[in-house]
Coordinates of N, CA and C in Angstrom, one line a residue:
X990 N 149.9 45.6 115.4 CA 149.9 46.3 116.7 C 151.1 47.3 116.8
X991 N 150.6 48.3 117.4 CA 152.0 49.3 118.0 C 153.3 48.8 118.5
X992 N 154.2 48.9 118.5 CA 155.0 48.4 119.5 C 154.9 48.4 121.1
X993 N 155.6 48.5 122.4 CA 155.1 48.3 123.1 C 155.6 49.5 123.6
X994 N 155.1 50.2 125.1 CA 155.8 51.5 125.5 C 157.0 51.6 125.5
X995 N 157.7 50.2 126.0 CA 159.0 50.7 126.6 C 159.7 50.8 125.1
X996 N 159.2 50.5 124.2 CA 160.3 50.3 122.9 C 159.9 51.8 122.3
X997 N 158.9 52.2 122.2 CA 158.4 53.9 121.7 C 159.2 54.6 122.5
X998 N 159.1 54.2 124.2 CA 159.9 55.3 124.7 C 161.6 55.2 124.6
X999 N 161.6 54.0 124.0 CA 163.2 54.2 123.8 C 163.7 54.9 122.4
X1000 N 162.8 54.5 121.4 CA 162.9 55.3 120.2 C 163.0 56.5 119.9
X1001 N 162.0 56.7 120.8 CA 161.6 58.3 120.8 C 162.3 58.8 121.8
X1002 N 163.2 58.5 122.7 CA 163.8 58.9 123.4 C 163.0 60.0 125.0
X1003 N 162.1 59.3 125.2 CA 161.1 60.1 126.0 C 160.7 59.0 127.0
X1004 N 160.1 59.4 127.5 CA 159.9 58.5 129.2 C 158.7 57.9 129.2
X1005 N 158.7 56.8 129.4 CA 157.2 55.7 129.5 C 155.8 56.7 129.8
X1006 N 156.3 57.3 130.6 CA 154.9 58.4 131.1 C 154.2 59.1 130.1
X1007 N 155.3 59.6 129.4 CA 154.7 61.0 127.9 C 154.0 59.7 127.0
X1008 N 154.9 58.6 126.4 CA 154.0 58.0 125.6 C 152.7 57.3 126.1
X1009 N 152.3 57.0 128.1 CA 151.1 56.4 127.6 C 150.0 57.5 127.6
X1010 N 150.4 58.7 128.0 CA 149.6 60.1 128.4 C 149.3 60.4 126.4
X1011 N 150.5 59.9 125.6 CA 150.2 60.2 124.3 C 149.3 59.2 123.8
X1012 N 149.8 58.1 124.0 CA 148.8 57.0 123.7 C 147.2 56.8 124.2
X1013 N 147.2 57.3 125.4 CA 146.0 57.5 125.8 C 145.3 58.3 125.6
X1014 N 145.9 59.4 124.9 CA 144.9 60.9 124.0 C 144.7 60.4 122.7
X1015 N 145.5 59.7 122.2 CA 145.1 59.1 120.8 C 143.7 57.9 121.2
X1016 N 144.1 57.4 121.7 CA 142.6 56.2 122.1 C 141.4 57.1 122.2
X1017 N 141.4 58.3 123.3 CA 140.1 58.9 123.4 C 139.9 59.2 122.4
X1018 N 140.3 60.3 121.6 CA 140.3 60.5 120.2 C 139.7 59.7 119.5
X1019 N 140.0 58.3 119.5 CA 139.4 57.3 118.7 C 140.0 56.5 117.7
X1020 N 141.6 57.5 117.8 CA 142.6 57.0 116.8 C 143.0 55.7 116.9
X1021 N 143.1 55.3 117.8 CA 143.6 53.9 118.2 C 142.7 53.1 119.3
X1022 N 143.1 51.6 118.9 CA 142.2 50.8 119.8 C 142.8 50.2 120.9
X1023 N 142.6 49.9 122.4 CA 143.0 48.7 122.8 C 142.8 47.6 123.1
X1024 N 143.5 46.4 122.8 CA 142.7 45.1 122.6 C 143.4 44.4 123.7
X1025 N 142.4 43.9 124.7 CA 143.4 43.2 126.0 C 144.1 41.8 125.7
X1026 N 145.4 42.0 125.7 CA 145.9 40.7 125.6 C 146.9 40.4 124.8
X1027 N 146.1 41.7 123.6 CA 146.7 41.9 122.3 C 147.5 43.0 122.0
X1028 N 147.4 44.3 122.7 CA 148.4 45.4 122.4 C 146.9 46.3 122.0
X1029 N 147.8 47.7 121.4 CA 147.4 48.8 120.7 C 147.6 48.7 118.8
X1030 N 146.1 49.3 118.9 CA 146.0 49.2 117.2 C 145.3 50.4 116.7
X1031 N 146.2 50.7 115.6 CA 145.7 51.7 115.0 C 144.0 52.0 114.4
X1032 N 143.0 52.6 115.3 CA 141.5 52.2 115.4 C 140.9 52.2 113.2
X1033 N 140.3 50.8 113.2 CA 139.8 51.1 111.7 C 138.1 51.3 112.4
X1034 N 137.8 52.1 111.0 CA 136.9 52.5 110.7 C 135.4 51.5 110.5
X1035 N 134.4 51.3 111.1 CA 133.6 50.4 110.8 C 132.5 50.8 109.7
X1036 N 132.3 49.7 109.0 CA 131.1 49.6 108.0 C 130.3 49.0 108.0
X1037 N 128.8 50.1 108.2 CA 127.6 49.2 108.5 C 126.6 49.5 107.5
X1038 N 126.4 48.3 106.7 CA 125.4 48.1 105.7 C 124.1 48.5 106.0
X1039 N 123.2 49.2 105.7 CA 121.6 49.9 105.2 C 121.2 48.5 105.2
X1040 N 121.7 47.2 104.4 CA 121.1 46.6 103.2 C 121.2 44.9 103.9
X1041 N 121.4 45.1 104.9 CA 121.3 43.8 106.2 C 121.0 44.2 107.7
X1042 N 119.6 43.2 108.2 CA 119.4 43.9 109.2 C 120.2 42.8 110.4
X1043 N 120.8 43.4 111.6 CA 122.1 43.0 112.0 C 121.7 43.8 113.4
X1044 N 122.2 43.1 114.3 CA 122.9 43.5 115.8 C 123.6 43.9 115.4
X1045 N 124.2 45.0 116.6 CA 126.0 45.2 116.9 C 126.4 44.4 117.4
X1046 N 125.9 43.6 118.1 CA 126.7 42.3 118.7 C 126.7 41.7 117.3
X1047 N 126.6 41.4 116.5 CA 126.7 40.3 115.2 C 127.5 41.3 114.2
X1048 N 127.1 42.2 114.4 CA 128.7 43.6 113.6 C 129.9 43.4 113.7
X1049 N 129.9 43.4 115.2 CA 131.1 43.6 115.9 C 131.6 42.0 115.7
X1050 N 131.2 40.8 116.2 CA 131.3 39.4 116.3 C 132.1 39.1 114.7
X1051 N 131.8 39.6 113.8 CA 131.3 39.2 112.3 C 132.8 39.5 111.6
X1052 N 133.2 40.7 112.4 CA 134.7 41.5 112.2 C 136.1 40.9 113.1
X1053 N 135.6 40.2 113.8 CA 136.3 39.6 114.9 C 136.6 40.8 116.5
X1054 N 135.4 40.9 116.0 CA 136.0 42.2 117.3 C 135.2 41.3 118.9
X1055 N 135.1 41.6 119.8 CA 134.5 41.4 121.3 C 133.5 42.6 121.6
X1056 N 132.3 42.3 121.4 CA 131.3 42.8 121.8 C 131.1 43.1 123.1
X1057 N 131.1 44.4 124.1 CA 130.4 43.8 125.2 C 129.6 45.4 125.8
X1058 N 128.9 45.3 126.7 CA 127.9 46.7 127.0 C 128.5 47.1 128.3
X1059 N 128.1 48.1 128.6 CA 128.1 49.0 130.3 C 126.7 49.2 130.4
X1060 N 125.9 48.9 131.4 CA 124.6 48.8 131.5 C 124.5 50.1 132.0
X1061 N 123.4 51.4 131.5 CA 123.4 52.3 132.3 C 121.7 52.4 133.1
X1062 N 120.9 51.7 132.3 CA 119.5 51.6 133.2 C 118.7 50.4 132.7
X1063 N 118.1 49.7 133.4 CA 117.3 49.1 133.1 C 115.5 49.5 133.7
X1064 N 114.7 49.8 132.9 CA 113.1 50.5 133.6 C 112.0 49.7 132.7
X1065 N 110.8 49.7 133.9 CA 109.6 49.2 133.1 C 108.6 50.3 133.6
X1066 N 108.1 50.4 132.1 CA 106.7 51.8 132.5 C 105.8 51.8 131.3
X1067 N 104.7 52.0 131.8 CA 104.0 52.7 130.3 C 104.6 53.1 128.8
X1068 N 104.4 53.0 127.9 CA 104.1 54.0 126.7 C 103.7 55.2 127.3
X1069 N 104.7 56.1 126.3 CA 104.7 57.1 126.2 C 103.3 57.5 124.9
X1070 N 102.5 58.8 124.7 CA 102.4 58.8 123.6 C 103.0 58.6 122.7
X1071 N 103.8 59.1 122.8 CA 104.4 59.5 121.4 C 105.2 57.8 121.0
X1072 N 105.5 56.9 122.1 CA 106.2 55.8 121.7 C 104.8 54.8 121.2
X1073 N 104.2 55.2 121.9 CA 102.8 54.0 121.3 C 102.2 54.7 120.1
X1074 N 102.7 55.7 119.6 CA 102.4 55.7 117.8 C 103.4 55.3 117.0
X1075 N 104.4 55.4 117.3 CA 105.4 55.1 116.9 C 105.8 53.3 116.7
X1076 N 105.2 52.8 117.8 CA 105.0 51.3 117.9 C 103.5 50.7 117.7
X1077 N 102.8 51.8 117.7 CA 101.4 51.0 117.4 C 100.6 50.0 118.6
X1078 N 101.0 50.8 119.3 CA 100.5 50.2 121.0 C 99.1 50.7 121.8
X1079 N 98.7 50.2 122.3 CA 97.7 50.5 122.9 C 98.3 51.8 124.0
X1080 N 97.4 53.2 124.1 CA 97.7 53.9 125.1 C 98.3 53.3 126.9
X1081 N 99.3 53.5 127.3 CA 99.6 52.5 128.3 C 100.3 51.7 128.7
X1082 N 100.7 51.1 127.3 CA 100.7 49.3 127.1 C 102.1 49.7 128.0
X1083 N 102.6 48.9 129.1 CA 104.0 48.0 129.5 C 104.9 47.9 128.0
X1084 N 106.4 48.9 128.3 CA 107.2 48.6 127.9 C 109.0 48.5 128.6
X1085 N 109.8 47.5 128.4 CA 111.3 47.5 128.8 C 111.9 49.3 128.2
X1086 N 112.7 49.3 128.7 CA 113.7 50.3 128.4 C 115.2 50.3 129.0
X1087 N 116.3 50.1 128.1 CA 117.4 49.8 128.2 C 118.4 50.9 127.3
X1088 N 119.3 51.3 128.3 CA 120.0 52.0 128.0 C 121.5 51.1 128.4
X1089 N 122.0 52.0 127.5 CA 123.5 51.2 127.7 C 124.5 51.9 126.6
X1090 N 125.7 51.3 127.0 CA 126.9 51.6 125.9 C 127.7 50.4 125.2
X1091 N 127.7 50.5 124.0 CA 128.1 49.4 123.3 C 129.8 50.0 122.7
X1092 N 130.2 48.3 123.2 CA 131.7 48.3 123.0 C 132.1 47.5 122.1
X1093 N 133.3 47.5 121.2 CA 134.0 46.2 120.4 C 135.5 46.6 121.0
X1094 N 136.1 45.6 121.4 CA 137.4 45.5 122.1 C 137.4 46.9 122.7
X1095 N 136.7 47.1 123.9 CA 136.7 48.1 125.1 C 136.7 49.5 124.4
X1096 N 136.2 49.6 123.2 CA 136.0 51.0 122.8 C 134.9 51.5 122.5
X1097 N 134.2 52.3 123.5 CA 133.0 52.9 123.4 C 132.8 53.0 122.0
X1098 N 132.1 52.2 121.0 CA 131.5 52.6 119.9 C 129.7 53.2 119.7
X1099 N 128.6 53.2 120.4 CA 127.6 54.0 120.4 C 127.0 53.8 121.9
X1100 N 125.9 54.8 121.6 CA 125.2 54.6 123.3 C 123.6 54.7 122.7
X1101 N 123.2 53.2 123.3 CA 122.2 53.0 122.6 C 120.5 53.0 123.8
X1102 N 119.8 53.2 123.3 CA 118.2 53.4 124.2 C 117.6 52.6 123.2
X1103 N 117.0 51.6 124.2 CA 116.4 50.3 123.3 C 115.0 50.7 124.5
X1104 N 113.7 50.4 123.3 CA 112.4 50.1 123.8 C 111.8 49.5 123.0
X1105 N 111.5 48.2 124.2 CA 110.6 46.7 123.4 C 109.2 47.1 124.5
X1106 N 108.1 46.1 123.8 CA 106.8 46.2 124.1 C 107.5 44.9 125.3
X1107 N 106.5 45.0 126.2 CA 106.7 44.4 127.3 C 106.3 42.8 127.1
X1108 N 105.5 43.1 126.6 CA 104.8 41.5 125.6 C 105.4 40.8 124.9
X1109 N 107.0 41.2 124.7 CA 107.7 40.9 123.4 C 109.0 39.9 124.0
X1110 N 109.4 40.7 125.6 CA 110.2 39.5 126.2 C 109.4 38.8 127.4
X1111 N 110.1 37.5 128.0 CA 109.6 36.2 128.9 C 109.8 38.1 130.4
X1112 N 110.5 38.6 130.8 CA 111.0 39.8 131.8 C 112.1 40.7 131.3
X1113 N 112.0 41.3 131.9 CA 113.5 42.8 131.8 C 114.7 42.0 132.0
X1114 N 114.9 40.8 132.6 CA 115.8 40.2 132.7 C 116.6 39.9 131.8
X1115 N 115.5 39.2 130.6 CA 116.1 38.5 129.3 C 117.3 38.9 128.8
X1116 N 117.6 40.4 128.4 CA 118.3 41.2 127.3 C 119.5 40.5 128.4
X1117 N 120.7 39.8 127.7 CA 122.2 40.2 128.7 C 123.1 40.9 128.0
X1118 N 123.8 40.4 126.9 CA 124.4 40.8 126.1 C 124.2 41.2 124.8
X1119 N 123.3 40.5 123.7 CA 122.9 40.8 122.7 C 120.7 41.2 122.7
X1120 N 120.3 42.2 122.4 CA 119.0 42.5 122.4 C 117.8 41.1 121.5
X1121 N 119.2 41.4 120.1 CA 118.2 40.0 119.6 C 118.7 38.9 119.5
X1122 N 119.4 38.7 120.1 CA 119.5 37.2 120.6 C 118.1 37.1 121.7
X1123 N 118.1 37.8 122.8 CA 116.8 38.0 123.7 C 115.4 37.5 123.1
X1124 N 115.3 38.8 121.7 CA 113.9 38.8 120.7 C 114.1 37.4 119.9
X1125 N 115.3 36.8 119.6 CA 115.1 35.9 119.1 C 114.6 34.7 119.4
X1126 N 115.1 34.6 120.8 CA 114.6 33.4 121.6 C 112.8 33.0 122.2
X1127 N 112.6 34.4 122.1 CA 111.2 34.5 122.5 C 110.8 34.9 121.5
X1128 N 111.4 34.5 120.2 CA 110.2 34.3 119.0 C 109.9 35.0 117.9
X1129 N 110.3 36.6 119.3 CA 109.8 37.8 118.3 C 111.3 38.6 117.9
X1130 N 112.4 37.9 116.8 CA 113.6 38.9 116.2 C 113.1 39.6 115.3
X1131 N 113.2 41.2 115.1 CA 113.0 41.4 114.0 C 113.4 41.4 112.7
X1132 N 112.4 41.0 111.5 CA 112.4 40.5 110.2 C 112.8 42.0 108.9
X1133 N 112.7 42.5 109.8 CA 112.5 44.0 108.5 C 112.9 45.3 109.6
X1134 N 113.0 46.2 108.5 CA 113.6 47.7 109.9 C 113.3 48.9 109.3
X1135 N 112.5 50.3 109.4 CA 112.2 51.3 109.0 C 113.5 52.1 110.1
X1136 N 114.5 52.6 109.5 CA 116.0 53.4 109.8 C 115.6 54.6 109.2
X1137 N 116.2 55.8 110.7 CA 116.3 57.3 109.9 C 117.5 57.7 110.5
X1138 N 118.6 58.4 109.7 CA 119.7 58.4 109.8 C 119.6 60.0 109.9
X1139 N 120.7 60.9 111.0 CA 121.1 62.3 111.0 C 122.3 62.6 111.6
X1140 N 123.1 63.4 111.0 CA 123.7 64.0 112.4 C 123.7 64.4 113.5
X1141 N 124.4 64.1 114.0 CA 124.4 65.5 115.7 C 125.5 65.4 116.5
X1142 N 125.6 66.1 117.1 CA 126.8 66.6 117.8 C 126.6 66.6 119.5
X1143 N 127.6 65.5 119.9 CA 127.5 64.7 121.5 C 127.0 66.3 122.3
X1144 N 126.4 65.7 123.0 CA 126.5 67.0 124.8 C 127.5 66.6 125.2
X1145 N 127.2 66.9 126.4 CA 128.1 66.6 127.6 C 128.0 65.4 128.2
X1146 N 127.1 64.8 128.6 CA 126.4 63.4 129.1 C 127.4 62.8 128.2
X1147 N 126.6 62.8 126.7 CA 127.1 61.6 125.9 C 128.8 61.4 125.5
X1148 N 129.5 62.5 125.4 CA 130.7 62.8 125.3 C 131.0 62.2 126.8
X1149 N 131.0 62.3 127.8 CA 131.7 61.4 128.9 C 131.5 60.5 128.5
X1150 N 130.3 59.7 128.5 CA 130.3 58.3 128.2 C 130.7 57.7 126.9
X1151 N 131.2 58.6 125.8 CA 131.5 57.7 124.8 C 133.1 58.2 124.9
X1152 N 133.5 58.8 125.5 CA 134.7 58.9 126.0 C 135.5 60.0 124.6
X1153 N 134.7 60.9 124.3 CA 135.2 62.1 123.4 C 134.9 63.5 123.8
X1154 N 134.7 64.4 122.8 CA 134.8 65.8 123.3 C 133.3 66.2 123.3
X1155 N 132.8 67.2 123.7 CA 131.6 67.8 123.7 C 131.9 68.0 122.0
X1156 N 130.6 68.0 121.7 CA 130.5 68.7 120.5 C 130.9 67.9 119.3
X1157 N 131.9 66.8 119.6 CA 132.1 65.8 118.7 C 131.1 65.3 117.6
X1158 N 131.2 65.0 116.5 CA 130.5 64.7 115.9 C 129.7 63.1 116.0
X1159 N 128.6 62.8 115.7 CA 128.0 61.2 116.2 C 126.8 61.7 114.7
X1160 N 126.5 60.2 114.7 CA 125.5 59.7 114.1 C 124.3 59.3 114.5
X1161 N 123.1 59.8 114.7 CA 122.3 58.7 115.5 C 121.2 58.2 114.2
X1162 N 120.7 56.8 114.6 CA 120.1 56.2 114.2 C 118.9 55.2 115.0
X1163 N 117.5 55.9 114.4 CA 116.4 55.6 115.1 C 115.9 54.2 114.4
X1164 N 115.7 53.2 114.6 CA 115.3 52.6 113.8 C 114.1 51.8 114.7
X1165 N 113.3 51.2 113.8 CA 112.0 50.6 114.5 C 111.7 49.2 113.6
X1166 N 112.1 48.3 114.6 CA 111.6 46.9 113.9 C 110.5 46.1 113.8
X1167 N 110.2 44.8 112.9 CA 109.1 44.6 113.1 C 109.4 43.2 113.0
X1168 N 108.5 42.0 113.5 CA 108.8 40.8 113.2 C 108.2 40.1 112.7
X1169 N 107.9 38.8 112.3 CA 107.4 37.9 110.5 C 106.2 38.5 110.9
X1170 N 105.3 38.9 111.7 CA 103.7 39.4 111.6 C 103.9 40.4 111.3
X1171 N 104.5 41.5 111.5 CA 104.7 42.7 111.2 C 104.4 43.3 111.6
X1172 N 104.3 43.1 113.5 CA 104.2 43.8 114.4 C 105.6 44.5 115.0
X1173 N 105.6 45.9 115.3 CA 106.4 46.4 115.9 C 107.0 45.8 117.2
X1174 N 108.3 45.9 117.0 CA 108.7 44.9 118.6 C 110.2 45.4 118.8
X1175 N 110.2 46.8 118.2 CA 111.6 47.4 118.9 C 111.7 48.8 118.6
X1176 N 112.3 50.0 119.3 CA 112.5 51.2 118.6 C 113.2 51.5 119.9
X1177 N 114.6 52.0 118.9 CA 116.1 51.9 119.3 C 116.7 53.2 118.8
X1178 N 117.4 54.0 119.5 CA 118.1 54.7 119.2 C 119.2 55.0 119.4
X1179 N 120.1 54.8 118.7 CA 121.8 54.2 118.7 C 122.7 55.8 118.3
X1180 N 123.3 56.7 119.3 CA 124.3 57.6 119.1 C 125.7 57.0 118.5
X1181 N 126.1 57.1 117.4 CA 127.5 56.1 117.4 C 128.4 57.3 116.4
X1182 N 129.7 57.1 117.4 CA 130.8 57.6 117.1 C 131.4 57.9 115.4
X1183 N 131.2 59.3 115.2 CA 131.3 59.7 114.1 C 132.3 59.3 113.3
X1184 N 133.6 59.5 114.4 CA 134.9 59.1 114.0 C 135.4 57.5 113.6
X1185 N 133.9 56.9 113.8 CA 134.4 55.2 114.2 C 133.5 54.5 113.2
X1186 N 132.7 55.3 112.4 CA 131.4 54.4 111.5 C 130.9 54.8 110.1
X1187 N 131.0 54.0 109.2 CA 131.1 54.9 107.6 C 129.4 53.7 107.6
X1188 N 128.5 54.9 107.3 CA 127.5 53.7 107.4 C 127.5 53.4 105.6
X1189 N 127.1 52.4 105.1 CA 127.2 52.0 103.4 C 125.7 51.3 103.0
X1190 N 125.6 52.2 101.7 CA 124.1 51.5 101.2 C 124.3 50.9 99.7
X1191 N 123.3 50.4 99.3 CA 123.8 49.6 97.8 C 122.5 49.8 96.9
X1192 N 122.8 50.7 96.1 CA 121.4 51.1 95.3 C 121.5 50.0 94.2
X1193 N 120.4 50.5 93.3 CA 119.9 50.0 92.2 C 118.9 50.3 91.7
X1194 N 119.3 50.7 89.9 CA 117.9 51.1 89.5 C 117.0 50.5 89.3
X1195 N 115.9 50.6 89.4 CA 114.6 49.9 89.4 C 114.1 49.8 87.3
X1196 N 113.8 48.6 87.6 CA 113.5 48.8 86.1 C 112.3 49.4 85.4
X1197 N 111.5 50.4 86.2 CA 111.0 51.3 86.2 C 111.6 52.9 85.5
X1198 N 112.4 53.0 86.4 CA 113.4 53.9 86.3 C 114.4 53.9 84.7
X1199 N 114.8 52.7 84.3 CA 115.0 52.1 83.4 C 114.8 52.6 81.9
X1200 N 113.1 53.1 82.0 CA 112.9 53.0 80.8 C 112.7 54.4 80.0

């Protein structure tokens, strides 16, 4: 952990005010974290494996960090076309849709839009804090995951809420799950902070390739 303000501002010979106005440009930034209870920490970089399929609540939990969301909508409506090809739904079908922002120790780390088939939870109520803990309980977690990974660069919207600059760099990732039947029962799209996520995959040659 950092030291604490009054000892920075004594070091540095500057006034409690400059360092939390400095310290609090560094946090937005993403340089640093704050952990309640615990102080300030120099923000590390998260690693998320291709090669396990995983919550952010089970990411974040797994690293010792504190998971927690900002709810931004909760809605129930139709399929969209384009989502019921995508999920393989009947034109129509009832689906949840959840938007929110995902945190590990109070730092906006992505902002994610979740859509499940309506059939897949007990109500809209289910989801609290982790999505598949929710899918798990009702039977349907996903077993497998078709992920497409790109860049892009926050708006306006998303930069307030993930608490960086317009234009900032992010990751998004679409990913669509399926569970032991191999019915579709999720497609998610997770913006996550460029500055905060080294995503990691683990090849290998096929013994095909081999010969």
């Amino acid at each position: 952990a950092l030291p604490p303000e009054r000892d920075l501002a004594t070091s540095l010979d500057v006034s409690r005010i400059t360092v939390r106005k400095a310290l609090d440009g560094l946090v937005a930034d993403g340089l640093l974290t704050r952990r309640q209870g615990a102080g300030t920490f120099v923000a590390g970089r998260v690693e998320k494996s291709f090669s396990r399929l995983t919550s952010f609540s089970e990411d974040m939990a797994a690293r010792g960090w504190t998971p927690s969301s900002v709810w931004i909508s909760r809605a129930q409506g139709p399929a969209t076309p384009e989502e019921s090809l995508m999920l393989n739904l009947s034109p129509g079908v009832g689906v949840y849709r959840f938007q929110r922002i995902r945190y590990a120790d109070q730092t906006p780390m992505a902002l994610e839009h979740a859509l499940i088939p309506a059939a897949c939870l007990p109500s809209i109520d289910a989801v609290e804090s982790s999505l598949y803990a929710a899918l798990e309980a009702a039977g349907r977690r996903p077993m497998r995951a078709l992920q497409r990974l790109r860049a892009v660069a926050f708006t306006e919207d998303q930069a307030e809420r993930m608490q960086t600059t317009v234009g900032a760099p992010g990751l998004l990732i679409e990913r669509r799950g399926f569970d032991s039947t191999g019915q579709a029962v999720e497609l998610t799209r997770s913006w996550y902070r460029g500055d905060a996520y080294d995503f990691i995959a683990e090849l290998s040659e096929s013994p095909a390739d081999a010969r």
